[in-house]
Amino acid sequence: SQKIEQNSEALNIQEGKTATLTCNYTNYSPAYLQWYRQDPGRGPVFLLLIRENEKEKRKERLKVTFDTTLKQSLFHITASQPADSATYLCAFYGGSQGNLIFGKGTKLSVKP
Amino acid sequence: GAVVSQHPSRVICKSGTSVKIECRSLDFQATTMFWYRQFPKQSLMLMATSNEGSKATYEQGVEKDKFLINHASLTLSTLTVTSAHPEDSSFYICSARDVGRPGQYFGPGTRLTVT
């Protein structure tokens, strides 16, 4: 079955550093991947979508890469700030109904 | 743009009672809405896909008689948890897609506690 994995449950970094989160997928070749941010007790917020023919996508301090050979997407936050602390989820459309399938997320903590 | 609201944000109910959760798309029309459940430290699990004017499509293992979904208009879907049990306590989140925008837009979630 299709699987999406975010290997790190938690990531702690110092303010100002670049945070790099990893998303791997198996048994599927999604046409695009999505990244969401979720704060405690809140619904996810859409951040970025990257298509399979795009190697890299940027939005302000965020950068996403998509390597279809490695079946992996990397999510980078440069010049990280404490306000970036949240859980970040990757997702793709798959499943029998073509629904959004989420990874478990990586909880990022940025220390001042 | 693409704002989704949910009501209530928190609800506590007694075992055996029913609870209704509303999901609204505020600034766009959503022919399809999605209902998810999320347990602590777990990923979002899709429960059902709600289609305006027709029956919802439920994921395997989700009891359609227990989780009643109604999508009566292009901006409103409701989820009713019938005869709630403590194991139904969870965080319920709805979402919708806005045609022409990437991604999916989520409501703020409803924390259900069944005592």
mmCIF file with all atom_site columns, C-alpha atoms in Angstrom:
data_model
loop_
_atom_site.group_PDB
_atom_site.id
_atom_site.type_symbol
_atom_site.label_atom_id
_atom_site.label_alt_id
_atom_site.label_comp_id
_atom_site.label_asym_id
_atom_site.label_entity_id
_atom_site.label_seq_id
_atom_site.pdbx_PDB_ins_code
_atom_site.Cartn_x
_atom_site.Cartn_y
_atom_site.Cartn_z
_atom_site.occupancy
_atom_site.B_iso_or_equiv
_atom_site.pdbx_formal_charge
_atom_site.auth_seq_id
_atom_site.auth_comp_id
_atom_site.auth_asym_id
_atom_site.auth_atom_id
_atom_site.pdbx_PDB_model_num
ATOM 1   C CA . SER A 1 1   ? 0.000   0.000  0.000   1.00 0.00 ? 1   SER A CA 1
ATOM 2   C CA . GLN A 1 2   ? 1.046   3.587  -0.481  1.00 0.00 ? 2   GLN A CA 1
ATOM 3   C CA . LYS A 1 3   ? 3.103   4.911  2.365   1.00 0.00 ? 3   LYS A CA 1
ATOM 4   C CA . ILE A 1 4   ? 4.408   8.310  3.244   1.00 0.00 ? 4   ILE A CA 1
ATOM 5   C CA . GLU A 1 5   ? 6.984   8.617  5.993   1.00 0.00 ? 5   GLU A CA 1
ATOM 6   C CA . GLN A 1 6   ? 8.473   11.479 7.868   1.00 0.00 ? 6   GLN A CA 1
ATOM 7   C CA . ASN A 1 7   ? 11.362  9.836  9.611   1.00 0.00 ? 7   ASN A CA 1
ATOM 8   C CA . SER A 1 8   ? 11.958  12.412 12.300  1.00 0.00 ? 8   SER A CA 1
ATOM 9   C CA . GLU A 1 9   ? 9.243   12.728 14.890  1.00 0.00 ? 9   GLU A CA 1
ATOM 10  C CA . ALA A 1 10  ? 10.927  15.811 16.311  1.00 0.00 ? 10  ALA A CA 1
ATOM 11  C CA . LEU A 1 11  ? 13.642  18.249 15.300  1.00 0.00 ? 11  LEU A CA 1
ATOM 12  C CA . ASN A 1 12  ? 15.223  20.830 17.601  1.00 0.00 ? 12  ASN A CA 1
ATOM 13  C CA . ILE A 1 13  ? 17.331  23.620 16.170  1.00 0.00 ? 13  ILE A CA 1
ATOM 14  C CA . GLN A 1 14  ? 18.740  26.970 17.170  1.00 0.00 ? 14  GLN A CA 1
ATOM 15  C CA . GLU A 1 15  ? 17.190  30.214 15.955  1.00 0.00 ? 15  GLU A CA 1
ATOM 16  C CA . GLY A 1 16  ? 18.810  31.442 12.754  1.00 0.00 ? 16  GLY A CA 1
ATOM 17  C CA . LYS A 1 17  ? 19.786  27.991 11.522  1.00 0.00 ? 17  LYS A CA 1
ATOM 18  C CA . THR A 1 18  ? 18.213  26.164 8.579   1.00 0.00 ? 18  THR A CA 1
ATOM 19  C CA . ALA A 1 19  ? 15.734  23.437 9.425   1.00 0.00 ? 19  ALA A CA 1
ATOM 20  C CA . THR A 1 20  ? 15.565  20.504 7.019   1.00 0.00 ? 20  THR A CA 1
ATOM 21  C CA . LEU A 1 21  ? 12.680  18.043 7.203   1.00 0.00 ? 21  LEU A CA 1
ATOM 22  C CA . THR A 1 22  ? 12.468  14.834 5.194   1.00 0.00 ? 22  THR A CA 1
ATOM 23  C CA . CYS A 1 23  ? 9.520   13.084 3.589   1.00 0.00 ? 23  CYS A CA 1
ATOM 24  C CA . ASN A 1 24  ? 9.831   9.699  1.887   1.00 0.00 ? 24  ASN A CA 1
ATOM 25  C CA . TYR A 1 25  ? 7.193   7.759  0.040   1.00 0.00 ? 25  TYR A CA 1
ATOM 26  C CA . THR A 1 26  ? 6.860   4.179  -1.223  1.00 0.00 ? 26  THR A CA 1
ATOM 27  C CA . ASN A 1 27  ? 4.632   2.158  -3.532  1.00 0.00 ? 27  ASN A CA 1
ATOM 28  C CA . TYR A 1 28  ? 3.484   5.233  -5.394  1.00 0.00 ? 28  TYR A CA 1
ATOM 29  C CA . SER A 1 29  ? 4.622   7.929  -7.782  1.00 0.00 ? 29  SER A CA 1
ATOM 30  C CA . PRO A 1 30  ? 2.697   11.075 -6.899  1.00 0.00 ? 30  PRO A CA 1
ATOM 31  C CA . ALA A 1 31  ? 2.382   13.784 -9.485  1.00 0.00 ? 31  ALA A CA 1
ATOM 32  C CA . TYR A 1 32  ? 2.966   16.320 -6.724  1.00 0.00 ? 32  TYR A CA 1
ATOM 33  C CA . LEU A 1 33  ? 3.665   16.638 -3.046  1.00 0.00 ? 33  LEU A CA 1
ATOM 34  C CA . GLN A 1 34  ? 2.283   19.113 -0.569  1.00 0.00 ? 34  GLN A CA 1
ATOM 35  C CA . TRP A 1 35  ? 3.565   20.498 2.716   1.00 0.00 ? 35  TRP A CA 1
ATOM 36  C CA . TYR A 1 36  ? 1.386   21.754 5.551   1.00 0.00 ? 36  TYR A CA 1
ATOM 37  C CA . ARG A 1 37  ? 1.990   23.376 8.911   1.00 0.00 ? 37  ARG A CA 1
ATOM 38  C CA . GLN A 1 38  ? -0.083  22.357 11.927  1.00 0.00 ? 38  GLN A CA 1
ATOM 39  C CA . ASP A 1 39  ? -0.083  24.183 15.241  1.00 0.00 ? 39  ASP A CA 1
ATOM 40  C CA . PRO A 1 40  ? -1.316  22.426 18.414  1.00 0.00 ? 40  PRO A CA 1
ATOM 41  C CA . GLY A 1 41  ? -5.091  22.127 18.512  1.00 0.00 ? 41  GLY A CA 1
ATOM 42  C CA . ARG A 1 42  ? -5.486  23.623 15.031  1.00 0.00 ? 42  ARG A CA 1
ATOM 43  C CA . GLY A 1 43  ? -6.132  22.336 11.539  1.00 0.00 ? 43  GLY A CA 1
ATOM 44  C CA . PRO A 1 44  ? -3.271  22.114 9.022   1.00 0.00 ? 44  PRO A CA 1
ATOM 45  C CA . VAL A 1 45  ? -2.412  25.135 6.910   1.00 0.00 ? 45  VAL A CA 1
ATOM 46  C CA . PHE A 1 46  ? -1.302  24.643 3.313   1.00 0.00 ? 46  PHE A CA 1
ATOM 47  C CA . LEU A 1 47  ? 2.231   25.912 2.633   1.00 0.00 ? 47  LEU A CA 1
ATOM 48  C CA . LEU A 1 48  ? 3.605   24.657 -0.673  1.00 0.00 ? 48  LEU A CA 1
ATOM 49  C CA . LEU A 1 49  ? 2.930   22.269 -3.506  1.00 0.00 ? 49  LEU A CA 1
ATOM 50  C CA . ILE A 1 50  ? 5.683   20.914 -5.753  1.00 0.00 ? 50  ILE A CA 1
ATOM 51  C CA . ARG A 1 51  ? 5.096   19.011 -8.991  1.00 0.00 ? 51  ARG A CA 1
ATOM 52  C CA . GLU A 1 52  ? 7.096   16.010 -10.136 1.00 0.00 ? 52  GLU A CA 1
ATOM 53  C CA . ASN A 1 53  ? 8.674   18.002 -12.952 1.00 0.00 ? 53  ASN A CA 1
ATOM 54  C CA . GLU A 1 54  ? 9.811   20.717 -10.552 1.00 0.00 ? 54  GLU A CA 1
ATOM 55  C CA . LYS A 1 55  ? 13.091  20.126 -8.754  1.00 0.00 ? 55  LYS A CA 1
ATOM 56  C CA . GLU A 1 56  ? 12.671  22.974 -6.331  1.00 0.00 ? 56  GLU A CA 1
ATOM 57  C CA . LYS A 1 57  ? 10.054  25.471 -5.173  1.00 0.00 ? 57  LYS A CA 1
ATOM 58  C CA . ARG A 1 58  ? 10.514  28.502 -2.957  1.00 0.00 ? 58  ARG A CA 1
ATOM 59  C CA . LYS A 1 59  ? 8.253   30.756 -0.951  1.00 0.00 ? 59  LYS A CA 1
ATOM 60  C CA . GLU A 1 60  ? 9.895   33.395 1.213   1.00 0.00 ? 60  GLU A CA 1
ATOM 61  C CA . ARG A 1 61  ? 12.086  31.467 3.710   1.00 0.00 ? 61  ARG A CA 1
ATOM 62  C CA . LEU A 1 62  ? 10.670  28.109 2.655   1.00 0.00 ? 62  LEU A CA 1
ATOM 63  C CA . LYS A 1 63  ? 12.167  25.794 0.057   1.00 0.00 ? 63  LYS A CA 1
ATOM 64  C CA . VAL A 1 64  ? 10.915  22.396 -1.062  1.00 0.00 ? 64  VAL A CA 1
ATOM 65  C CA . THR A 1 65  ? 12.706  19.868 -3.266  1.00 0.00 ? 65  THR A CA 1
ATOM 66  C CA . PHE A 1 66  ? 11.268  16.800 -4.948  1.00 0.00 ? 66  PHE A CA 1
ATOM 67  C CA . ASP A 1 67  ? 13.496  13.910 -6.017  1.00 0.00 ? 67  ASP A CA 1
ATOM 68  C CA . THR A 1 68  ? 11.422  11.304 -7.847  1.00 0.00 ? 68  THR A CA 1
ATOM 69  C CA . THR A 1 69  ? 14.424  8.964  -8.106  1.00 0.00 ? 69  THR A CA 1
ATOM 70  C CA . LEU A 1 70  ? 14.976  8.906  -4.359  1.00 0.00 ? 70  LEU A CA 1
ATOM 71  C CA . LYS A 1 71  ? 11.201  9.159  -3.755  1.00 0.00 ? 71  LYS A CA 1
ATOM 72  C CA . GLN A 1 72  ? 11.879  11.959 -1.358  1.00 0.00 ? 72  GLN A CA 1
ATOM 73  C CA . SER A 1 73  ? 10.961  15.552 -0.667  1.00 0.00 ? 73  SER A CA 1
ATOM 74  C CA . LEU A 1 74  ? 12.973  17.883 1.533   1.00 0.00 ? 74  LEU A CA 1
ATOM 75  C CA . PHE A 1 75  ? 11.465  20.914 3.247   1.00 0.00 ? 75  PHE A CA 1
ATOM 76  C CA . HIS A 1 76  ? 13.816  23.686 4.335   1.00 0.00 ? 76  HIS A CA 1
ATOM 77  C CA . ILE A 1 77  ? 13.189  26.713 6.516   1.00 0.00 ? 77  ILE A CA 1
ATOM 78  C CA . THR A 1 78  ? 16.070  29.178 6.352   1.00 0.00 ? 78  THR A CA 1
ATOM 79  C CA . ALA A 1 79  ? 16.865  31.693 9.084   1.00 0.00 ? 79  ALA A CA 1
ATOM 80  C CA . SER A 1 80  ? 14.480  29.838 11.372  1.00 0.00 ? 80  SER A CA 1
ATOM 81  C CA . GLN A 1 81  ? 12.587  31.690 14.086  1.00 0.00 ? 81  GLN A CA 1
ATOM 82  C CA . PRO A 1 82  ? 10.830  30.512 17.260  1.00 0.00 ? 82  PRO A CA 1
ATOM 83  C CA . ALA A 1 83  ? 7.543   31.332 15.495  1.00 0.00 ? 83  ALA A CA 1
ATOM 84  C CA . ASP A 1 84  ? 8.356   28.573 13.008  1.00 0.00 ? 84  ASP A CA 1
ATOM 85  C CA . SER A 1 85  ? 7.912   26.009 15.784  1.00 0.00 ? 85  SER A CA 1
ATOM 86  C CA . ALA A 1 86  ? 5.071   23.709 14.730  1.00 0.00 ? 86  ALA A CA 1
ATOM 87  C CA . THR A 1 87  ? 4.423   20.288 13.247  1.00 0.00 ? 87  THR A CA 1
ATOM 88  C CA . TYR A 1 88  ? 5.053   20.046 9.523   1.00 0.00 ? 88  TYR A CA 1
ATOM 89  C CA . LEU A 1 89  ? 3.199   17.470 7.457   1.00 0.00 ? 89  LEU A CA 1
ATOM 90  C CA . CYS A 1 90  ? 3.861   16.234 3.967   1.00 0.00 ? 90  CYS A CA 1
ATOM 91  C CA . ALA A 1 91  ? 1.057   14.783 1.881   1.00 0.00 ? 91  ALA A CA 1
ATOM 92  C CA . PHE A 1 92  ? 0.108   13.537 -1.548  1.00 0.00 ? 92  PHE A CA 1
ATOM 93  C CA . TYR A 1 93  ? -3.051  12.558 -3.349  1.00 0.00 ? 93  TYR A CA 1
ATOM 94  C CA . GLY A 1 94  ? -3.308  8.790  -3.499  1.00 0.00 ? 94  GLY A CA 1
ATOM 95  C CA . GLY A 1 95  ? -5.434  6.008  -2.132  1.00 0.00 ? 95  GLY A CA 1
ATOM 96  C CA . SER A 1 96  ? -8.370  4.341  -3.818  1.00 0.00 ? 96  SER A CA 1
ATOM 97  C CA . GLN A 1 97  ? -10.304 7.611  -4.011  1.00 0.00 ? 97  GLN A CA 1
ATOM 98  C CA . GLY A 1 98  ? -7.347  9.826  -4.836  1.00 0.00 ? 98  GLY A CA 1
ATOM 99  C CA . ASN A 1 99  ? -7.551  11.387 -1.402  1.00 0.00 ? 99  ASN A CA 1
ATOM 100 C CA . LEU A 1 100 ? -4.902  13.330 0.477   1.00 0.00 ? 100 LEU A CA 1
ATOM 101 C CA . ILE A 1 101 ? -2.617  10.986 2.410   1.00 0.00 ? 101 ILE A CA 1
ATOM 102 C CA . PHE A 1 102 ? -0.566  12.532 5.208   1.00 0.00 ? 102 PHE A CA 1
ATOM 103 C CA . GLY A 1 103 ? 2.667   11.615 6.900   1.00 0.00 ? 103 GLY A CA 1
ATOM 104 C CA . LYS A 1 104 ? 2.737   11.651 10.705  1.00 0.00 ? 104 LYS A CA 1
ATOM 105 C CA . GLY A 1 105 ? 4.549   14.947 10.733  1.00 0.00 ? 105 GLY A CA 1
ATOM 106 C CA . THR A 1 106 ? 7.764   16.313 12.189  1.00 0.00 ? 106 THR A CA 1
ATOM 107 C CA . LYS A 1 107 ? 7.517   18.548 15.215  1.00 0.00 ? 107 LYS A CA 1
ATOM 108 C CA . LEU A 1 108 ? 9.983   21.395 14.804  1.00 0.00 ? 108 LEU A CA 1
ATOM 109 C CA . SER A 1 109 ? 11.155  23.372 17.811  1.00 0.00 ? 109 SER A CA 1
ATOM 110 C CA . VAL A 1 110 ? 13.245  26.479 17.217  1.00 0.00 ? 110 VAL A CA 1
ATOM 111 C CA . LYS A 1 111 ? 15.047  27.660 20.335  1.00 0.00 ? 111 LYS A CA 1
ATOM 112 C CA . PRO A 1 112 ? 15.944  31.329 20.773  1.00 0.00 ? 112 PRO A CA 1
ATOM 113 C CA . GLY B 2 1   ? -9.120  33.586 0.714   1.00 0.00 ? 1   GLY B CA 1
ATOM 114 C CA . ALA B 2 2   ? -10.098 29.905 1.001   1.00 0.00 ? 2   ALA B CA 1
ATOM 115 C CA . VAL B 2 3   ? -11.238 30.064 4.620   1.00 0.00 ? 3   VAL B CA 1
ATOM 116 C CA . VAL B 2 4   ? -12.935 27.100 6.276   1.00 0.00 ? 4   VAL B CA 1
ATOM 117 C CA . SER B 2 5   ? -14.658 27.409 9.632   1.00 0.00 ? 5   SER B CA 1
ATOM 118 C CA . GLN B 2 6   ? -15.821 24.759 12.058  1.00 0.00 ? 6   GLN B CA 1
ATOM 119 C CA . HIS B 2 7   ? -18.273 24.903 14.910  1.00 0.00 ? 7   HIS B CA 1
ATOM 120 C CA . PRO B 2 8   ? -18.048 24.137 17.751  1.00 0.00 ? 8   PRO B CA 1
ATOM 121 C CA . SER B 2 9   ? -14.339 24.274 18.491  1.00 0.00 ? 9   SER B CA 1
ATOM 122 C CA . ARG B 2 10  ? -14.767 22.156 21.605  1.00 0.00 ? 10  ARG B CA 1
ATOM 123 C CA . VAL B 2 11  ? -17.608 19.974 22.816  1.00 0.00 ? 11  VAL B CA 1
ATOM 124 C CA . ILE B 2 12  ? -18.058 17.691 25.779  1.00 0.00 ? 12  ILE B CA 1
ATOM 125 C CA . CYS B 2 13  ? -20.948 15.262 25.692  1.00 0.00 ? 13  CYS B CA 1
ATOM 126 C CA . LYS B 2 14  ? -22.190 12.311 27.666  1.00 0.00 ? 14  LYS B CA 1
ATOM 127 C CA . SER B 2 15  ? -21.874 8.783  26.411  1.00 0.00 ? 15  SER B CA 1
ATOM 128 C CA . GLY B 2 16  ? -24.869 7.769  24.312  1.00 0.00 ? 16  GLY B CA 1
ATOM 129 C CA . THR B 2 17  ? -25.745 11.249 23.093  1.00 0.00 ? 17  THR B CA 1
ATOM 130 C CA . SER B 2 18  ? -25.231 12.677 19.594  1.00 0.00 ? 18  SER B CA 1
ATOM 131 C CA . VAL B 2 19  ? -23.080 15.606 18.587  1.00 0.00 ? 19  VAL B CA 1
ATOM 132 C CA . LYS B 2 20  ? -23.227 17.659 15.394  1.00 0.00 ? 20  LYS B CA 1
ATOM 133 C CA . ILE B 2 21  ? -20.173 19.441 13.973  1.00 0.00 ? 21  ILE B CA 1
ATOM 134 C CA . GLU B 2 22  ? -20.545 22.044 11.248  1.00 0.00 ? 22  GLU B CA 1
ATOM 135 C CA . CYS B 2 23  ? -18.004 22.833 8.561   1.00 0.00 ? 23  CYS B CA 1
ATOM 136 C CA . ARG B 2 24  ? -18.397 25.904 6.367   1.00 0.00 ? 24  ARG B CA 1
ATOM 137 C CA . SER B 2 25  ? -16.426 27.277 3.438   1.00 0.00 ? 25  SER B CA 1
ATOM 138 C CA . LEU B 2 26  ? -16.665 31.032 4.001   1.00 0.00 ? 26  LEU B CA 1
ATOM 139 C CA . ASP B 2 27  ? -15.429 32.570 0.776   1.00 0.00 ? 27  ASP B CA 1
ATOM 140 C CA . PHE B 2 28  ? -15.666 29.810 -1.808  1.00 0.00 ? 28  PHE B CA 1
ATOM 141 C CA . GLN B 2 29  ? -17.988 27.048 -2.861  1.00 0.00 ? 29  GLN B CA 1
ATOM 142 C CA . ALA B 2 30  ? -16.988 23.497 -2.098  1.00 0.00 ? 30  ALA B CA 1
ATOM 143 C CA . THR B 2 31  ? -18.682 20.669 -3.948  1.00 0.00 ? 31  THR B CA 1
ATOM 144 C CA . THR B 2 32  ? -16.489 18.294 -1.997  1.00 0.00 ? 32  THR B CA 1
ATOM 145 C CA . MET B 2 33  ? -15.517 18.451 1.649   1.00 0.00 ? 33  MET B CA 1
ATOM 146 C CA . PHE B 2 34  ? -13.480 15.996 3.679   1.00 0.00 ? 34  PHE B CA 1
ATOM 147 C CA . TRP B 2 35  ? -13.725 14.862 7.280   1.00 0.00 ? 35  TRP B CA 1
ATOM 148 C CA . TYR B 2 36  ? -10.632 13.733 9.169   1.00 0.00 ? 36  TYR B CA 1
ATOM 149 C CA . ARG B 2 37  ? -9.945  12.433 12.640  1.00 0.00 ? 37  ARG B CA 1
ATOM 150 C CA . GLN B 2 38  ? -6.670  12.906 14.438  1.00 0.00 ? 38  GLN B CA 1
ATOM 151 C CA . PHE B 2 39  ? -5.517  11.180 17.610  1.00 0.00 ? 39  PHE B CA 1
ATOM 152 C CA . PRO B 2 40  ? -2.654  12.617 19.689  1.00 0.00 ? 40  PRO B CA 1
ATOM 153 C CA . LYS B 2 41  ? 0.706   12.375 17.939  1.00 0.00 ? 41  LYS B CA 1
ATOM 154 C CA . GLN B 2 42  ? -0.911  10.633 14.999  1.00 0.00 ? 42  GLN B CA 1
ATOM 155 C CA . SER B 2 43  ? -1.462  11.648 11.422  1.00 0.00 ? 43  SER B CA 1
ATOM 156 C CA . LEU B 2 44  ? -4.769  12.859 10.058  1.00 0.00 ? 44  LEU B CA 1
ATOM 157 C CA . MET B 2 45  ? -6.923  9.923  9.026   1.00 0.00 ? 45  MET B CA 1
ATOM 158 C CA . LEU B 2 46  ? -9.567  10.500 6.390   1.00 0.00 ? 46  LEU B CA 1
ATOM 159 C CA . MET B 2 47  ? -12.983 9.366  7.566   1.00 0.00 ? 47  MET B CA 1
ATOM 160 C CA . ALA B 2 48  ? -15.167 10.299 4.627   1.00 0.00 ? 48  ALA B CA 1
ATOM 161 C CA . THR B 2 49  ? -15.553 12.445 1.565   1.00 0.00 ? 49  THR B CA 1
ATOM 162 C CA . SER B 2 50  ? -18.673 14.574 1.564   1.00 0.00 ? 50  SER B CA 1
ATOM 163 C CA . ASN B 2 51  ? -20.263 15.443 -1.781  1.00 0.00 ? 51  ASN B CA 1
ATOM 164 C CA . GLU B 2 52  ? -22.824 18.211 -2.134  1.00 0.00 ? 52  GLU B CA 1
ATOM 165 C CA . GLY B 2 53  ? -26.236 16.812 -2.870  1.00 0.00 ? 53  GLY B CA 1
ATOM 166 C CA . SER B 2 54  ? -25.248 13.166 -2.691  1.00 0.00 ? 54  SER B CA 1
ATOM 167 C CA . LYS B 2 55  ? -24.168 10.498 -0.237  1.00 0.00 ? 55  LYS B CA 1
ATOM 168 C CA . ALA B 2 56  ? -20.807 10.641 1.434   1.00 0.00 ? 56  ALA B CA 1
ATOM 169 C CA . THR B 2 57  ? -18.090 8.153  0.616   1.00 0.00 ? 57  THR B CA 1
ATOM 170 C CA . TYR B 2 58  ? -16.691 6.523  3.741   1.00 0.00 ? 58  TYR B CA 1
ATOM 171 C CA . GLU B 2 59  ? -13.234 5.084  4.212   1.00 0.00 ? 59  GLU B CA 1
ATOM 172 C CA . GLN B 2 60  ? -12.855 1.455  5.128   1.00 0.00 ? 60  GLN B CA 1
ATOM 173 C CA . GLY B 2 61  ? -13.534 0.847  8.788   1.00 0.00 ? 61  GLY B CA 1
ATOM 174 C CA . VAL B 2 62  ? -15.585 3.998  9.332   1.00 0.00 ? 62  VAL B CA 1
ATOM 175 C CA . GLU B 2 63  ? -19.186 3.258  10.338  1.00 0.00 ? 63  GLU B CA 1
ATOM 176 C CA . LYS B 2 64  ? -21.497 5.347  8.204   1.00 0.00 ? 64  LYS B CA 1
ATOM 177 C CA . ASP B 2 65  ? -24.418 4.845  10.585  1.00 0.00 ? 65  ASP B CA 1
ATOM 178 C CA . LYS B 2 66  ? -22.362 6.205  13.440  1.00 0.00 ? 66  LYS B CA 1
ATOM 179 C CA . PHE B 2 67  ? -20.793 9.142  11.632  1.00 0.00 ? 67  PHE B CA 1
ATOM 180 C CA . LEU B 2 68  ? -23.589 10.750 9.661   1.00 0.00 ? 68  LEU B CA 1
ATOM 181 C CA . ILE B 2 69  ? -22.517 13.254 7.040   1.00 0.00 ? 69  ILE B CA 1
ATOM 182 C CA . ASN B 2 70  ? -24.768 15.724 5.309   1.00 0.00 ? 70  ASN B CA 1
ATOM 183 C CA . HIS B 2 71  ? -23.600 18.145 2.616   1.00 0.00 ? 71  HIS B CA 1
ATOM 184 C CA . ALA B 2 72  ? -26.754 20.088 1.913   1.00 0.00 ? 72  ALA B CA 1
ATOM 185 C CA . SER B 2 73  ? -25.218 23.146 0.273   1.00 0.00 ? 73  SER B CA 1
ATOM 186 C CA . LEU B 2 74  ? -22.048 24.237 -1.484  1.00 0.00 ? 74  LEU B CA 1
ATOM 187 C CA . THR B 2 75  ? -20.774 25.881 1.687   1.00 0.00 ? 75  THR B CA 1
ATOM 188 C CA . LEU B 2 76  ? -21.902 23.591 4.491   1.00 0.00 ? 76  LEU B CA 1
ATOM 189 C CA . SER B 2 77  ? -21.188 20.020 5.515   1.00 0.00 ? 77  SER B CA 1
ATOM 190 C CA . THR B 2 78  ? -22.129 18.512 8.867   1.00 0.00 ? 78  THR B CA 1
ATOM 191 C CA . LEU B 2 79  ? -20.801 15.503 10.725  1.00 0.00 ? 79  LEU B CA 1
ATOM 192 C CA . THR B 2 80  ? -23.011 13.966 13.398  1.00 0.00 ? 80  THR B CA 1
ATOM 193 C CA . VAL B 2 81  ? -21.467 11.516 15.814  1.00 0.00 ? 81  VAL B CA 1
ATOM 194 C CA . THR B 2 82  ? -24.377 9.368  16.950  1.00 0.00 ? 82  THR B CA 1
ATOM 195 C CA . SER B 2 83  ? -24.533 7.448  20.217  1.00 0.00 ? 83  SER B CA 1
ATOM 196 C CA . ALA B 2 84  ? -21.103 8.715  21.144  1.00 0.00 ? 84  ALA B CA 1
ATOM 197 C CA . HIS B 2 85  ? -18.735 6.570  23.188  1.00 0.00 ? 85  HIS B CA 1
ATOM 198 C CA . PRO B 2 86  ? -15.566 7.618  25.020  1.00 0.00 ? 86  PRO B CA 1
ATOM 199 C CA . GLU B 2 87  ? -13.465 6.037  22.260  1.00 0.00 ? 87  GLU B CA 1
ATOM 200 C CA . ASP B 2 88  ? -14.981 8.584  19.844  1.00 0.00 ? 88  ASP B CA 1
ATOM 201 C CA . SER B 2 89  ? -13.150 11.296 21.735  1.00 0.00 ? 89  SER B CA 1
ATOM 202 C CA . SER B 2 90  ? -10.788 12.836 19.227  1.00 0.00 ? 90  SER B CA 1
ATOM 203 C CA . PHE B 2 91  ? -9.937  15.899 17.159  1.00 0.00 ? 91  PHE B CA 1
ATOM 204 C CA . TYR B 2 92  ? -12.202 16.163 14.114  1.00 0.00 ? 92  TYR B CA 1
ATOM 205 C CA . ILE B 2 93  ? -11.115 18.350 11.220  1.00 0.00 ? 93  ILE B CA 1
ATOM 206 C CA . CYS B 2 94  ? -12.874 19.183 7.980   1.00 0.00 ? 94  CYS B CA 1
ATOM 207 C CA . SER B 2 95  ? -11.341 20.479 4.788   1.00 0.00 ? 95  SER B CA 1
ATOM 208 C CA . ALA B 2 96  ? -12.278 21.505 1.286   1.00 0.00 ? 96  ALA B CA 1
ATOM 209 C CA . ARG B 2 97  ? -10.623 22.188 -2.026  1.00 0.00 ? 97  ARG B CA 1
ATOM 210 C CA . ASP B 2 98  ? -11.069 25.484 -3.800  1.00 0.00 ? 98  ASP B CA 1
ATOM 211 C CA . VAL B 2 99  ? -11.029 25.038 -7.583  1.00 0.00 ? 99  VAL B CA 1
ATOM 212 C CA . GLY B 2 100 ? -8.140  26.976 -9.043  1.00 0.00 ? 100 GLY B CA 1
ATOM 213 C CA . ARG B 2 101 ? -6.103  27.034 -5.829  1.00 0.00 ? 101 ARG B CA 1
ATOM 214 C CA . PRO B 2 102 ? -3.459  24.473 -4.927  1.00 0.00 ? 102 PRO B CA 1
ATOM 215 C CA . GLY B 2 103 ? -3.696  22.480 -1.753  1.00 0.00 ? 103 GLY B CA 1
ATOM 216 C CA . GLN B 2 104 ? -6.555  21.732 0.560   1.00 0.00 ? 104 GLN B CA 1
ATOM 217 C CA . TYR B 2 105 ? -7.978  24.140 3.124   1.00 0.00 ? 105 TYR B CA 1
ATOM 218 C CA . PHE B 2 106 ? -8.689  22.966 6.632   1.00 0.00 ? 106 PHE B CA 1
ATOM 219 C CA . GLY B 2 107 ? -10.983 24.129 9.368   1.00 0.00 ? 107 GLY B CA 1
ATOM 220 C CA . PRO B 2 108 ? -9.602  24.825 12.835  1.00 0.00 ? 108 PRO B CA 1
ATOM 221 C CA . GLY B 2 109 ? -10.843 21.492 14.152  1.00 0.00 ? 109 GLY B CA 1
ATOM 222 C CA . THR B 2 110 ? -13.308 20.357 16.811  1.00 0.00 ? 110 THR B CA 1
ATOM 223 C CA . ARG B 2 111 ? -12.119 18.694 20.006  1.00 0.00 ? 111 ARG B CA 1
ATOM 224 C CA . LEU B 2 112 ? -14.755 16.140 21.043  1.00 0.00 ? 112 LEU B CA 1
ATOM 225 C CA . THR B 2 113 ? -14.654 14.659 24.522  1.00 0.00 ? 113 THR B CA 1
ATOM 226 C CA . VAL B 2 114 ? -17.172 11.966 25.421  1.00 0.00 ? 114 VAL B CA 1
ATOM 227 C CA . THR B 2 115 ? -17.558 11.313 29.129  1.00 0.00 ? 115 THR B CA 1
#
